[in-house]
Amino acid sequence: QVQLVESGGGLVQPGGSLRLSCAASGSIFSANAMAWYRQAPGKQRELVATISSGGTTYYVDSVKGRFTISRDNAKNTVYLQMNSLKPEDTAVYYCKSVTREFRAYWGQGTQVTVSS
């Protein structure tokens, strides 16, 4: 019963920044672990970042120091701040919510294109 809607994607030049948002409804947001994944054309979906209900974060090595995941429980929203973007960051970015019962819910994705 969780619905997730991503927004904030778009076209940006290398070195630029974007902030993705994922708005959740239908669940107790603060209890859920949240994650961002991405999928580039012809490649498997990969985990980018996670944040636990307690605020503990994880990042894949390729985005460490450039991306920041955060959550605002009062707004039922998780964010992905992306700085120093590279062409290899081009992908569809997906938001994922995992409940305490380990049920997973996905958003529909938002396109991020990094190109000059």
C-alpha positions as semicolon CSV with decimal commas, in nm:
position;residue;x (nm);y (nm);z (nm)
1;Q;0,000;0,000;0,000
2;V;0,299;0,227;-0,056
3;Q;0,306;0,464;-0,351
4;L;0,629;0,633;-0,456
5;V;0,662;0,917;-0,707
6;E;1,003;1,036;-0,824
7;S;1,070;1,382;-0,962
8;G;1,360;1,613;-1,038
9;G;1,524;1,437;-1,329
10;G;1,629;1,612;-1,646
11;L;1,914;1,708;-1,875
12;V;2,226;1,853;-1,717
13;Q;2,580;1,926;-1,834
14;P;2,880;1,737;-1,695
15;G;2,980;1,888;-1,364
16;G;2,628;2,007;-1,294
17;S;2,387;1,914;-1,017
18;L;2,038;1,775;-0,976
19;R;1,824;1,690;-0,676
20;L;1,586;1,400;-0,707
21;S;1,284;1,368;-0,482
22;C;1,073;1,066;-0,395
23;A;0,740;1,134;-0,231
24;A;0,580;0,845;-0,044
25;S;0,225;0,781;0,065
26;G;0,020;0,499;0,212
27;S;0,266;0,384;0,477
28;I;0,445;0,484;0,794
29;F;0,734;0,646;0,612
30;S;0,964;0,687;0,910
31;A;0,978;0,311;0,967
32;N;1,089;0,227;0,614
33;A;1,436;0,194;0,473
34;M;1,475;0,388;0,149
35;A;1,705;0,348;-0,148
36;W;1,788;0,492;-0,486
37;Y;1,872;0,267;-0,779
38;R;1,959;0,347;-1,137
39;Q;1,951;0,164;-1,466
40;A;2,144;0,272;-1,773
41;P;2,053;0,150;-2,124
42;G;2,165;-0,209;-2,175
43;K;2,276;-0,250;-1,814
44;Q;2,137;-0,405;-1,499
45;R;1,972;-0,196;-1,234
46;E;2,225;-0,104;-0,967
47;L;2,201;0,021;-0,612
48;V;2,318;0,380;-0,571
49;A;2,244;0,477;-0,212
50;T;2,042;0,371;0,091
51;I;1,922;0,531;0,410
52;S;1,784;0,341;0,707
53;S;1,499;0,439;0,933
54;G;1,764;0,557;1,177
55;G;1,943;0,770;0,919
56;T;2,240;0,546;0,844
57;T;2,355;0,592;0,483
58;Y;2,537;0,385;0,227
59;Y;2,674;0,478;-0,115
60;V;2,816;0,279;-0,400
61;D;3,182;0,367;-0,451
62;S;3,124;0,538;-0,784
63;V;2,910;0,812;-0,627
64;K;3,078;0,860;-0,289
65;G;3,163;1,222;-0,229
66;R;2,930;1,337;-0,506
67;F;2,582;1,212;-0,408
68;T;2,396;1,258;-0,081
69;I;2,085;1,070;0,024
70;S;1,862;1,223;0,288
71;R;1,510;1,193;0,421
72;D;1,253;1,428;0,563
73;N;1,007;1,217;0,758
74;A;0,776;1,512;0,820
75;K;0,733;1,544;0,442
76;N;0,737;1,170;0,368
77;T;1,012;1,235;0,118
78;V;1,358;1,101;0,039
79;Y;1,609;1,299;-0,167
80;L;1,915;1,229;-0,374
81;Q;2,140;1,532;-0,417
82;M;2,369;1,469;-0,713
83;N;2,671;1,693;-0,764
84;S;2,963;1,684;-1,008
85;L;2,758;1,476;-1,246
86;K;2,932;1,267;-1,509
87;P;2,803;1,123;-1,837
88;E;2,822;0,776;-1,683
89;D;2,558;0,886;-1,431
90;T;2,304;0,891;-1,713
91;A;2,026;0,648;-1,624
92;V;1,671;0,612;-1,509
93;Y;1,672;0,660;-1,133
94;Y;1,427;0,464;-0,919
95;C;1,317;0,510;-0,561
96;K;1,261;0,202;-0,346
97;S;1,096;0,163;-0,008
98;V;1,138;-0,143;0,214
99;T;0,905;-0,191;0,507
100;R;0,982;-0,353;0,840
101;E;0,817;-0,666;0,698
102;F;1,068;-0,658;0,409
103;R;0,807;-0,570;0,150
104;A;0,956;-0,367;-0,132
105;Y;0,787;-0,093;-0,331
106;W;0,920;0,089;-0,637
107;G;0,853;0,418;-0,805
108;Q;0,820;0,456;-1,180
109;G;1,158;0,620;-1,228
110;T;1,287;0,955;-1,347
111;Q;1,533;1,008;-1,632
112;V;1,868;1,173;-1,565
113;T;2,078;1,262;-1,868
114;V;2,427;1,408;-1,829
115;S;2,554;1,540;-2,160
116;S;2,717;1,845;-2,313
